[in-house]
mmCIF file of C-alpha atoms in Angstrom:
data_model
loop_
_atom_site.group_PDB
_atom_site.id
_atom_site.type_symbol
_atom_site.label_atom_id
_atom_site.label_comp_id
_atom_site.label_asym_id
_atom_site.label_seq_id
_atom_site.Cartn_x
_atom_site.Cartn_y
_atom_site.Cartn_z
ATOM 1 C CA MET A 1 -6.863 14.858 22.156
ATOM 2 C CA LYS A 2 -5.866 11.300 24.332
ATOM 3 C CA ARG A 3 -9.389 10.685 25.095
ATOM 4 C CA ILE A 4 -10.021 10.560 21.008
ATOM 5 C CA LEU A 5 -7.213 8.504 20.807
ATOM 6 C CA TRP A 6 -8.783 5.825 23.205
ATOM 7 C CA ILE A 7 -12.164 6.026 21.654
ATOM 8 C CA LEU A 8 -10.430 5.463 18.483
ATOM 9 C CA VAL A 9 -8.503 2.570 19.669
ATOM 10 C CA PHE A 10 -11.872 1.236 21.171
ATOM 11 C CA ILE A 11 -13.867 1.558 18.063
ATOM 12 C CA CYS A 12 -10.674 -0.135 15.777
ATOM 13 C CA ILE A 13 -10.360 -2.801 18.278
ATOM 14 C CA ILE A 14 -14.421 -3.946 17.840
ATOM 15 C CA ASP A 15 -14.072 -2.976 14.188
ATOM 16 C CA SER A 16 -11.146 -5.218 13.469
ATOM 17 C CA MET A 17 -12.716 -8.088 15.965
ATOM 18 C CA GLY A 18 -15.808 -8.025 13.666
ATOM 19 C CA PHE A 19 -13.762 -8.324 10.367
ATOM 20 C CA GLY A 20 -11.797 -10.958 12.166
ATOM 21 C CA MET A 21 -14.561 -13.142 13.253
ATOM 22 C CA MET A 22 -15.717 -13.520 9.560
ATOM 23 C CA ILE A 23 -12.083 -14.201 7.970
ATOM 24 C CA PRO A 24 -11.787 -18.299 9.073
ATOM 25 C CA LEU A 25 -15.630 -18.813 8.181
ATOM 26 C CA ILE A 26 -15.805 -17.240 4.657
ATOM 27 C CA TYR A 27 -14.961 -20.453 2.531
ATOM 28 C CA SER A 28 -17.040 -23.180 4.671
ATOM 29 C CA TYR A 29 -19.896 -20.399 4.802
ATOM 30 C CA GLY A 30 -19.734 -19.546 0.959
ATOM 31 C CA LYS A 31 -19.534 -23.536 0.232
ATOM 32 C CA GLN A 32 -23.321 -23.728 0.507
ATOM 33 C CA PHE A 33 -23.755 -21.087 -2.330
ATOM 34 C CA GLY A 34 -21.134 -22.904 -4.663
ATOM 35 C CA LEU A 35 -18.022 -21.085 -3.688
ATOM 36 C CA THR A 36 -14.889 -22.699 -4.645
ATOM 37 C CA LYS A 37 -11.206 -22.393 -4.226
ATOM 38 C CA ALA A 38 -10.576 -20.268 -7.196
ATOM 39 C CA SER A 39 -13.811 -18.121 -6.637
ATOM 40 C CA LEU A 40 -12.602 -17.460 -2.965
ATOM 41 C CA GLY A 41 -9.492 -15.842 -4.253
ATOM 42 C CA TRP A 42 -11.883 -13.462 -6.522
ATOM 43 C CA LEU A 43 -14.266 -12.815 -3.364
ATOM 44 C CA THR A 44 -11.304 -11.722 -1.023
ATOM 45 C CA ALA A 45 -9.720 -9.678 -4.087
ATOM 46 C CA THR A 46 -13.529 -7.889 -4.505
ATOM 47 C CA PHE A 47 -13.131 -6.081 -1.133
ATOM 48 C CA SER A 48 -9.505 -5.120 -1.753
ATOM 49 C CA ILE A 49 -10.428 -3.693 -5.393
ATOM 50 C CA VAL A 50 -13.077 -1.649 -4.594
ATOM 51 C CA GLN A 51 -11.539 -0.381 -1.172
ATOM 52 C CA PHE A 52 -8.382 0.664 -4.019
ATOM 53 C CA PHE A 53 -10.497 2.953 -5.384
ATOM 54 C CA ALA A 54 -12.956 4.081 -2.472
ATOM 55 C CA THR A 55 -10.519 4.762 0.103
ATOM 56 C CA PRO A 56 -8.794 8.253 -1.601
ATOM 57 C CA LEU A 57 -12.322 9.329 -2.471
ATOM 58 C CA LEU A 58 -13.288 8.970 1.267
ATOM 59 C CA GLY A 59 -10.261 10.286 2.708
ATOM 60 C CA SER A 60 -10.565 13.538 0.270
ATOM 61 C CA LEU A 61 -13.970 13.488 1.419
ATOM 62 C CA SER A 62 -13.213 13.852 4.887
ATOM 63 C CA ASP A 63 -11.147 16.813 4.283
ATOM 64 C CA ARG A 64 -13.799 18.509 3.312
ATOM 65 C CA VAL A 65 -17.018 17.809 5.259
ATOM 66 C CA GLY A 66 -15.159 16.269 8.251
ATOM 67 C CA ARG A 67 -13.609 12.900 9.739
ATOM 68 C CA LYS A 68 -16.495 12.248 12.319
ATOM 69 C CA TRP A 69 -19.385 11.735 10.232
ATOM 70 C CA LEU A 70 -17.699 9.870 7.532
ATOM 71 C CA LEU A 71 -16.375 7.490 9.779
ATOM 72 C CA VAL A 72 -19.536 7.070 11.311
ATOM 73 C CA GLY A 73 -21.111 6.121 7.657
ATOM 74 C CA CYS A 74 -18.115 3.864 6.909
ATOM 75 C CA LEU A 75 -19.019 2.170 9.955
ATOM 76 C CA ILE A 76 -22.811 1.802 9.200
ATOM 77 C CA GLY A 77 -21.947 0.605 5.864
ATOM 78 C CA THR A 78 -19.449 -2.120 6.997
ATOM 79 C CA ALA A 79 -22.206 -3.304 9.635
ATOM 80 C CA ILE A 80 -24.806 -3.321 6.337
ATOM 81 C CA SER A 81 -22.406 -5.420 4.586
ATOM 82 C CA PHE A 82 -22.026 -8.130 7.496
ATOM 83 C CA SER A 83 -25.803 -8.306 7.749
ATOM 84 C CA LEU A 84 -25.935 -9.201 3.771
ATOM 85 C CA PHE A 85 -23.403 -11.551 4.233
ATOM 86 C CA GLY A 86 -24.997 -13.497 6.912
ATOM 87 C CA LEU A 87 -28.726 -13.056 5.130
ATOM 88 C CA ALA A 88 -27.055 -13.875 1.822
ATOM 89 C CA GLY A 89 -28.976 -16.857 -0.207
ATOM 90 C CA SER A 90 -26.661 -16.814 -3.073
ATOM 91 C CA LEU A 91 -22.663 -16.582 -4.345
ATOM 92 C CA LEU A 92 -23.711 -13.209 -5.867
ATOM 93 C CA MET A 93 -24.898 -12.062 -2.544
ATOM 94 C CA LEU A 94 -21.587 -12.861 -1.204
ATOM 95 C CA PHE A 95 -19.738 -10.435 -3.643
ATOM 96 C CA ILE A 96 -22.337 -7.622 -3.430
ATOM 97 C CA ALA A 97 -21.540 -7.683 0.428
ATOM 98 C CA ARG A 98 -17.738 -7.819 0.167
ATOM 99 C CA ALA A 99 -17.995 -4.722 -2.715
ATOM 100 C CA LEU A 100 -20.089 -2.887 -0.350
ATOM 101 C CA ASP A 101 -17.749 -3.256 2.670
ATOM 102 C CA GLY A 102 -14.595 -2.148 0.554
ATOM 103 C CA LEU A 103 -16.899 0.728 -1.050
ATOM 104 C CA THR A 104 -17.335 2.000 2.931
ATOM 105 C CA GLY A 105 -13.972 0.561 4.129
ATOM 106 C CA GLY A 106 -12.416 4.138 4.423
ATOM 107 C CA ASP A 107 -13.060 3.623 8.033
ATOM 108 C CA ILE A 108 -9.061 3.086 8.623
ATOM 109 C CA SER A 109 -8.084 5.568 6.518
ATOM 110 C CA VAL A 110 -10.200 7.898 8.234
ATOM 111 C CA ALA A 111 -9.243 6.957 11.449
ATOM 112 C CA GLN A 112 -5.105 7.505 10.631
ATOM 113 C CA ALA A 113 -6.483 11.081 9.619
ATOM 114 C CA ILE A 114 -7.820 11.664 12.936
ATOM 115 C CA VAL A 115 -4.584 10.654 14.771
ATOM 116 C CA THR A 116 -2.814 12.919 12.250
ATOM 117 C CA ASP A 117 -5.217 15.551 13.407
ATOM 118 C CA ILE A 118 -4.619 14.931 17.018
ATOM 119 C CA SER A 119 -0.820 14.249 17.262
ATOM 120 C CA SER A 120 2.558 16.453 16.822
ATOM 121 C CA GLU A 121 5.656 14.978 14.922
ATOM 122 C CA GLN A 122 7.295 14.273 18.268
ATOM 123 C CA ASN A 123 4.232 11.712 19.211
ATOM 124 C CA ARG A 124 2.625 10.857 15.927
ATOM 125 C CA ALA A 125 4.573 7.314 15.546
ATOM 126 C CA LYS A 126 3.628 6.764 19.092
ATOM 127 C CA TYR A 127 -0.002 7.020 18.373
ATOM 128 C CA PHE A 128 0.370 5.156 15.170
ATOM 129 C CA GLY A 129 1.647 2.603 16.891
ATOM 130 C CA ILE A 130 -1.021 2.097 19.642
ATOM 131 C CA LEU A 131 -3.604 2.398 16.776
ATOM 132 C CA GLY A 132 -2.144 -0.541 14.834
ATOM 133 C CA SER A 133 -2.013 -2.454 18.306
ATOM 134 C CA ALA A 134 -5.836 -1.903 18.359
ATOM 135 C CA PHE A 135 -6.482 -3.408 14.840
ATOM 136 C CA GLY A 136 -4.022 -5.991 15.810
ATOM 137 C CA ILE A 137 -5.928 -6.875 19.030
ATOM 138 C CA GLY A 138 -8.916 -7.253 17.060
ATOM 139 C CA SER A 139 -7.776 -9.481 14.810
ATOM 140 C CA VAL A 140 -6.327 -11.946 16.972
ATOM 141 C CA ILE A 141 -9.345 -12.190 19.010
ATOM 142 C CA GLY A 142 -11.793 -12.176 16.283
ATOM 143 C CA PRO A 143 -11.217 -15.550 14.733
ATOM 144 C CA GLY A 144 -11.372 -17.479 17.903
ATOM 145 C CA VAL A 145 -14.658 -15.569 18.831
ATOM 146 C CA GLY A 146 -16.092 -16.144 15.586
ATOM 147 C CA GLY A 147 -15.216 -19.848 15.789
ATOM 148 C CA LEU A 148 -17.033 -20.414 19.036
ATOM 149 C CA LEU A 149 -19.859 -17.963 17.571
ATOM 150 C CA SER A 150 -20.450 -20.564 14.451
ATOM 151 C CA SER A 151 -21.430 -23.525 16.885
ATOM 152 C CA LEU A 152 -24.485 -21.351 16.892
ATOM 153 C CA GLY A 153 -25.010 -21.164 13.625
ATOM 154 C CA MET A 154 -22.943 -20.035 10.298
ATOM 155 C CA ALA A 155 -24.721 -16.914 10.281
ATOM 156 C CA VAL A 156 -24.266 -15.975 13.398
ATOM 157 C CA PRO A 157 -21.025 -14.727 13.610
ATOM 158 C CA PHE A 158 -21.782 -11.996 10.734
ATOM 159 C CA PHE A 159 -24.952 -10.717 12.419
ATOM 160 C CA VAL A 160 -22.276 -10.198 15.870
ATOM 161 C CA ALA A 161 -20.080 -8.619 13.765
ATOM 162 C CA ALA A 162 -22.478 -6.083 12.045
ATOM 163 C CA ALA A 163 -23.792 -5.551 15.947
ATOM 164 C CA LEU A 164 -19.967 -4.454 16.741
ATOM 165 C CA SER A 165 -19.766 -2.226 13.787
ATOM 166 C CA LEU A 166 -22.717 -0.414 14.716
ATOM 167 C CA THR A 167 -21.397 -0.017 18.276
ATOM 168 C CA GLY A 168 -18.571 1.776 17.074
ATOM 169 C CA ALA A 169 -20.770 3.844 15.003
ATOM 170 C CA LEU A 170 -22.922 4.782 18.051
ATOM 171 C CA LEU A 171 -19.819 5.747 20.133
ATOM 172 C CA SER A 172 -18.494 7.585 17.180
ATOM 173 C CA MET A 173 -21.688 9.731 17.010
ATOM 174 C CA ILE A 174 -21.726 10.264 20.785
ATOM 175 C CA PHE A 175 -18.358 10.878 22.188
ATOM 176 C CA LEU A 176 -16.085 11.350 19.122
ATOM 177 C CA LYS A 177 -15.143 15.188 18.323
ATOM 178 C CA GLU A 178 -14.280 16.641 14.643
ATOM 179 C CA THR A 179 -10.752 17.113 14.398
ATOM 180 C CA ASN A 180 -10.167 18.424 10.824
ATOM 181 C CA SER A 181 -9.894 22.170 11.738
ATOM 182 C CA ALA A 182 -10.097 22.836 8.047
ATOM 183 C CA ALA A 183 -13.706 21.323 7.893
ATOM 184 C CA LYS A 184 -14.828 22.961 10.893
ATOM 185 C CA LYS A 185 -13.462 26.651 8.842
ATOM 186 C CA ARG A 186 -15.311 25.455 5.936
ATOM 187 C CA VAL A 187 -11.799 25.749 4.074
ATOM 188 C CA LYS A 188 -12.674 24.862 0.269
ATOM 189 C CA LYS A 189 -10.699 22.136 -1.254
ATOM 190 C CA LYS A 190 -10.849 20.503 -4.352
ATOM 191 C CA SER A 191 -12.488 17.271 -5.114
ATOM 192 C CA PHE A 192 -10.559 14.113 -5.820
ATOM 193 C CA ALA A 193 -9.303 13.494 -9.298
ATOM 194 C CA PHE A 194 -7.803 9.358 -9.429
ATOM 195 C CA LYS A 195 -4.735 10.645 -11.303
ATOM 196 C CA SER A 196 -3.679 11.843 -7.962
ATOM 197 C CA LEU A 197 -3.437 8.037 -7.261
ATOM 198 C CA ILE A 198 -0.530 8.450 -9.690
ATOM 199 C CA THR A 199 1.042 12.179 -9.117
ATOM 200 C CA VAL A 200 1.563 11.166 -5.596
ATOM 201 C CA LEU A 201 4.107 8.639 -6.239
ATOM 202 C CA LYS A 202 6.230 11.352 -7.435
ATOM 203 C CA GLN A 203 5.774 13.582 -4.538
ATOM 204 C CA PRO A 204 9.680 13.282 -2.644
ATOM 205 C CA VAL A 205 9.235 11.187 0.817
ATOM 206 C CA ILE A 206 5.483 10.657 0.363
ATOM 207 C CA GLY A 207 5.591 8.654 -2.987
ATOM 208 C CA ALA A 208 8.837 6.443 -1.745
ATOM 209 C CA ALA A 209 6.856 5.762 1.502
ATOM 210 C CA VAL A 210 3.498 4.802 -0.392
ATOM 211 C CA CYS A 211 5.679 2.635 -2.470
ATOM 212 C CA THR A 212 7.650 1.108 0.313
ATOM 213 C CA GLY A 213 4.093 0.043 2.280
ATOM 214 C CA PHE A 214 2.975 -1.214 -1.257
ATOM 215 C CA LEU A 215 5.880 -3.711 -1.438
ATOM 216 C CA LEU A 216 6.027 -4.911 2.160
ATOM 217 C CA THR A 217 2.150 -5.341 2.372
ATOM 218 C CA THR A 218 2.793 -7.738 -0.422
ATOM 219 C CA ALA A 219 5.164 -9.457 0.745
ATOM 220 C CA GLN A 220 2.968 -10.083 3.791
ATOM 221 C CA LEU A 221 0.599 -11.470 2.005
ATOM 222 C CA VAL A 222 2.358 -13.841 0.138
ATOM 223 C CA MET A 223 3.976 -14.753 3.226
ATOM 224 C CA LEU A 224 0.720 -15.133 4.753
ATOM 225 C CA ILE A 225 -0.480 -18.006 1.873
ATOM 226 C CA GLY A 226 2.893 -19.433 2.413
ATOM 227 C CA PHE A 227 2.146 -19.724 6.210
ATOM 228 C CA GLN A 228 -0.907 -21.213 5.835
ATOM 229 C CA THR A 229 -0.054 -24.032 2.951
ATOM 230 C CA PHE A 230 2.994 -25.012 4.935
ATOM 231 C CA CYS A 231 1.559 -25.294 8.293
ATOM 232 C CA THR A 232 -0.919 -27.429 6.694
ATOM 233 C CA ASP A 233 0.640 -29.430 4.193
ATOM 234 C CA ALA A 234 4.275 -29.716 5.308
ATOM 235 C CA LEU A 235 4.236 -29.556 9.107
ATOM 236 C CA LYS A 236 0.698 -31.441 9.276
ATOM 237 C CA LEU A 237 -0.801 -28.969 11.642
ATOM 238 C CA THR A 238 -4.729 -28.970 12.461
ATOM 239 C CA PRO A 239 -6.648 -26.062 11.619
ATOM 240 C CA THR A 240 -7.033 -25.309 15.577
ATOM 241 C CA GLN A 241 -2.890 -25.699 15.833
ATOM 242 C CA VAL A 242 -2.892 -23.393 12.676
ATOM 243 C CA GLY A 243 -5.070 -20.788 14.204
ATOM 244 C CA ILE A 244 -3.091 -20.578 17.810
ATOM 245 C CA PHE A 245 -0.179 -20.587 15.547
ATOM 246 C CA TYR A 246 -1.309 -17.338 13.289
ATOM 247 C CA ALA A 247 -2.679 -15.750 16.786
ATOM 248 C CA GLY A 248 1.008 -16.037 18.123
ATOM 249 C CA PHE A 249 2.303 -14.352 14.976
ATOM 250 C CA GLY A 250 -0.548 -11.550 15.636
ATOM 251 C CA VAL A 251 0.462 -11.031 19.094
ATOM 252 C CA THR A 252 4.208 -10.467 18.308
ATOM 253 C CA GLY A 253 3.214 -7.475 16.086
ATOM 254 C CA ILE A 254 1.336 -6.201 18.863
ATOM 255 C CA LEU A 255 3.877 -6.152 21.239
ATOM 256 C CA THR A 256 6.166 -4.239 18.984
ATOM 257 C CA GLN A 257 3.709 -1.580 18.202
ATOM 258 C CA LEU A 258 3.401 -0.650 21.803
ATOM 259 C CA ALA A 259 7.212 -0.678 21.984
ATOM 260 C CA VAL A 260 7.216 2.170 19.248
ATOM 261 C CA PRO A 261 7.797 4.805 21.836
ATOM 262 C CA PHE A 262 10.960 3.553 23.024
ATOM 263 C CA ILE A 263 12.398 2.654 19.893
ATOM 264 C CA THR A 264 11.958 5.888 18.328
ATOM 265 C CA ARG A 265 13.735 7.187 21.446
ATOM 266 C CA LEU A 266 16.707 5.174 20.603
ATOM 267 C CA ILE A 267 16.655 5.929 17.036
ATOM 268 C CA PRO A 268 14.804 9.354 16.118
ATOM 269 C CA ARG A 269 14.921 8.659 12.340
ATOM 270 C CA ARG A 270 11.725 6.802 11.544
ATOM 271 C CA SER A 271 13.318 5.637 7.513
ATOM 272 C CA ILE A 272 16.306 4.216 9.511
ATOM 273 C CA ILE A 273 14.011 2.112 12.161
ATOM 274 C CA LEU A 274 11.892 1.318 8.416
ATOM 275 C CA LEU A 275 15.349 -0.004 6.841
ATOM 276 C CA ILE A 276 16.665 -2.136 9.660
ATOM 277 C CA SER A 277 13.368 -3.683 10.509
ATOM 278 C CA THR A 278 12.888 -4.300 6.869
ATOM 279 C CA VAL A 279 16.316 -5.938 6.522
ATOM 280 C CA ILE A 280 16.058 -8.401 9.416
ATOM 281 C CA CYS A 281 12.803 -9.300 7.848
ATOM 282 C CA VAL A 282 14.565 -10.065 4.507
ATOM 283 C CA GLY A 283 16.782 -12.383 6.839
ATOM 284 C CA ALA A 284 13.873 -14.098 8.809
ATOM 285 C CA MET A 285 12.001 -14.890 5.303
ATOM 286 C CA VAL A 286 15.489 -16.635 3.777
ATOM 287 C CA PHE A 287 15.715 -18.382 7.093
ATOM 288 C CA THR A 288 12.056 -19.620 7.013
ATOM 289 C CA GLY A 289 12.386 -20.803 3.476
ATOM 290 C CA PHE A 290 14.941 -23.290 4.307
ATOM 291 C CA VAL A 291 13.306 -24.919 7.675
ATOM 292 C CA ASN A 292 11.039 -28.066 7.276
ATOM 293 C CA ALA A 293 10.496 -28.162 11.427
ATOM 294 C CA VAL A 294 7.979 -26.784 13.501
ATOM 295 C CA ILE A 295 10.301 -24.645 16.154
ATOM 296 C CA PRO A 296 12.551 -23.400 13.466
ATOM 297 C CA PHE A 297 9.442 -22.357 11.439
ATOM 298 C CA ALA A 298 7.937 -20.679 14.178
ATOM 299 C CA ILE A 299 11.294 -18.668 15.268
ATOM 300 C CA GLY A 300 11.545 -17.176 11.690
ATOM 301 C CA ILE A 301 8.082 -16.661 11.427
ATOM 302 C CA GLY A 302 8.214 -15.240 14.984
ATOM 303 C CA ILE A 303 10.959 -12.547 14.266
ATOM 304 C CA TYR A 304 9.362 -11.677 10.863
ATOM 305 C CA GLY A 305 6.089 -10.560 12.856
ATOM 306 C CA LEU A 306 8.109 -9.161 15.507
ATOM 307 C CA PHE A 307 9.838 -6.683 13.143
ATOM 308 C CA ASN A 308 7.079 -6.120 10.558
ATOM 309 C CA GLY A 309 5.099 -4.551 13.098
ATOM 310 C CA LEU A 310 7.175 -1.395 13.051
ATOM 311 C CA ARG A 311 5.891 -0.692 9.072
ATOM 312 C CA ASN A 312 2.835 0.836 9.349
ATOM 313 C CA PRO A 313 3.784 3.070 12.563
ATOM 314 C CA MET A 314 6.727 4.148 10.629
ATOM 315 C CA LEU A 315 5.346 4.413 7.492
ATOM 316 C CA ASN A 316 1.894 6.473 8.306
ATOM 317 C CA ALA A 317 3.729 8.805 10.686
ATOM 318 C CA ILE A 318 6.318 9.894 7.744
ATOM 319 C CA ILE A 319 3.695 9.911 5.512
ATOM 320 C CA ALA A 320 1.626 11.977 7.784
ATOM 321 C CA ASP A 321 4.444 14.728 8.498
ATOM 322 C CA GLU A 322 5.080 15.341 4.989
ATOM 323 C CA SER A 323 1.141 15.693 4.158
ATOM 324 C CA LYS A 324 -0.144 19.471 3.782
ATOM 325 C CA THR A 325 -3.123 19.568 6.833
ATOM 326 C CA THR A 326 -5.738 20.182 3.933
ATOM 327 C CA GLU A 327 -4.676 16.646 2.234
ATOM 328 C CA GLN A 328 -4.144 14.318 5.217
ATOM 329 C CA GLY A 329 -7.173 12.533 4.703
ATOM 330 C CA GLU A 330 -6.637 12.217 0.723
ATOM 331 C CA ILE A 331 -3.023 11.202 1.422
ATOM 332 C CA MET A 332 -4.153 8.766 3.645
ATOM 333 C CA GLY A 333 -6.549 7.188 1.652
ATOM 334 C CA ILE A 334 -4.445 7.056 -1.346
ATOM 335 C CA ASN A 335 -1.666 5.028 0.736
ATOM 336 C CA GLN A 336 -4.428 2.925 1.923
ATOM 337 C CA SER A 337 -5.333 2.290 -1.843
ATOM 338 C CA TYR A 338 -2.080 1.100 -2.492
ATOM 339 C CA THR A 339 -2.299 -1.190 0.853
ATOM 340 C CA SER A 340 -5.537 -2.593 -0.860
ATOM 341 C CA LEU A 341 -3.474 -3.284 -3.859
ATOM 342 C CA GLY A 342 -1.097 -5.205 -2.035
ATOM 343 C CA GLN A 343 -3.517 -7.177 -0.094
ATOM 344 C CA ALA A 344 -4.753 -8.217 -3.771
ATOM 345 C CA THR A 345 -2.100 -9.239 -5.922
ATOM 346 C CA GLY A 346 0.099 -10.872 -2.661
ATOM 347 C CA PRO A 347 -2.416 -14.295 -2.686
ATOM 348 C CA ILE A 348 -2.272 -14.423 -6.495
ATOM 349 C CA ILE A 349 1.360 -13.971 -6.797
ATOM 350 C CA ALA A 350 1.986 -16.281 -4.024
ATOM 351 C CA GLY A 351 -0.236 -18.939 -5.668
ATOM 352 C CA LEU A 352 2.307 -18.649 -8.625
ATOM 353 C CA ALA A 353 5.272 -19.189 -6.473
ATOM 354 C CA LEU A 354 3.577 -22.073 -4.755
ATOM 355 C CA GLY A 355 3.283 -23.999 -7.813
ATOM 356 C CA ILE A 356 6.952 -23.931 -7.954
ATOM 357 C CA THR A 357 7.775 -25.270 -4.451
ATOM 358 C CA GLN A 358 6.460 -25.151 -0.775
ATOM 359 C CA SER A 359 9.023 -22.669 0.178
ATOM 360 C CA ALA A 360 8.780 -20.456 -2.837
ATOM 361 C CA ALA A 361 6.252 -18.189 -1.392
ATOM 362 C CA PHE A 362 8.894 -17.006 1.468
ATOM 363 C CA PHE A 363 11.616 -16.522 -0.954
ATOM 364 C CA LEU A 364 9.285 -14.294 -2.843
ATOM 365 C CA ALA A 365 8.155 -12.193 0.057
ATOM 366 C CA ALA A 366 12.367 -11.973 0.849
ATOM 367 C CA ILE A 367 12.558 -10.402 -2.902
ATOM 368 C CA LEU A 368 9.912 -8.034 -2.581
ATOM 369 C CA MET A 369 11.187 -6.869 1.093
ATOM 370 C CA LEU A 370 14.674 -6.679 -0.689
ATOM 371 C CA ILE A 371 13.271 -4.393 -3.321
ATOM 372 C CA ALA A 372 11.186 -2.304 -0.373
ATOM 373 C CA VAL A 373 15.065 -1.916 1.318
ATOM 374 C CA GLY A 374 16.171 -0.111 -1.831
ATOM 375 C CA VAL A 375 12.842 2.237 -1.918
ATOM 376 C CA GLY A 376 13.667 2.408 1.883
ATOM 377 C CA ILE A 377 17.183 3.925 1.171
ATOM 378 C CA ARG A 378 15.604 6.556 -1.450
ATOM 379 C CA LEU A 379 12.955 7.423 1.176
ATOM 380 C CA LYS A 380 15.637 8.130 3.913
ATOM 381 C CA VAL A 381 17.847 10.329 1.654
ATOM 382 C CA GLN A 382 14.814 12.081 0.727
ATOM 383 C CA GLU A 383 13.489 12.496 4.090
ATOM 384 C CA ALA A 384 17.219 13.577 5.260
ATOM 385 C CA ALA A 385 16.769 16.267 2.316
ATOM 386 C CA ALA A 386 13.357 17.267 3.512
ATOM 387 C CA LYS A 387 14.654 18.221 6.944
#
């Protein structure tokens, strides 16, 4: 089982690295096809909107047909989308490529379902922390590699990203074993119904966890938009300096996720860990909103990055613990859907906040996290009742 985990880790690193390579280049690459700042927002949102509807379908499908080959299919779809992006000759092709990536973007939820299959309640948070670190490592490395490869041609990073996704698909085919026992036994399961996107929110523990994840993801995206604009307009940092700063933020989250086993031994209740970390993140965002110099800004962002790194491992472990064996892929897919919705919503409302003042995004992020604390208290009560 541990071998499966480390195969997943390697696949997640190269997959997230491929995605990270294209993020800093989308705007400059797309400008030649008429991409504007306004249409950039829609291009970014296209992936998240399509993924919102696709991931629960893919997750449910993995419960019925198995995880392995669905993961392979998702990685191949991602490779095709990167290739289309590199071959694009028009703005429409860029949108089609991002929509295809969203349509086959269930690799995260399928990987999470595999971790759920191979882990126990005792080591689940640890395994999710390791998986989160893998995504973080790829996301930190990717932008730098993409910048270097762009010197060979603006389309080169997209083709390399496609090759990385194909490598992940090949590794999955060769080394990954099917982990879904229900699929192996051909256990019949009903097809996914989109009303589950609503009904899951009514489930004790799971509904509160999904809502908390949505709010915290939205807050993070609001913070990231504020981070980019504040670094450029207020701190007058160069793009290279902003990239280094962003990489440092990513590293803080990786370090925290690697420390999950120690933290869960110290505080066994995951809902309490989530509450404590979120309250600290609220304080960090309020502090960041009042500063106007590099060092205090770095301190505020660093504290936020450290404690925000506990979000996904705790939430994913809570959701996995409360999900039925035959529905784990579907529930993970629905959770990823709301994550995608938060990723689409965050930049939009951040833009509105920035129209008020440069620091408004940080205060808005703090408000969203404060609401998440309220939902997290409900989650803690429901989790205690379920035990």
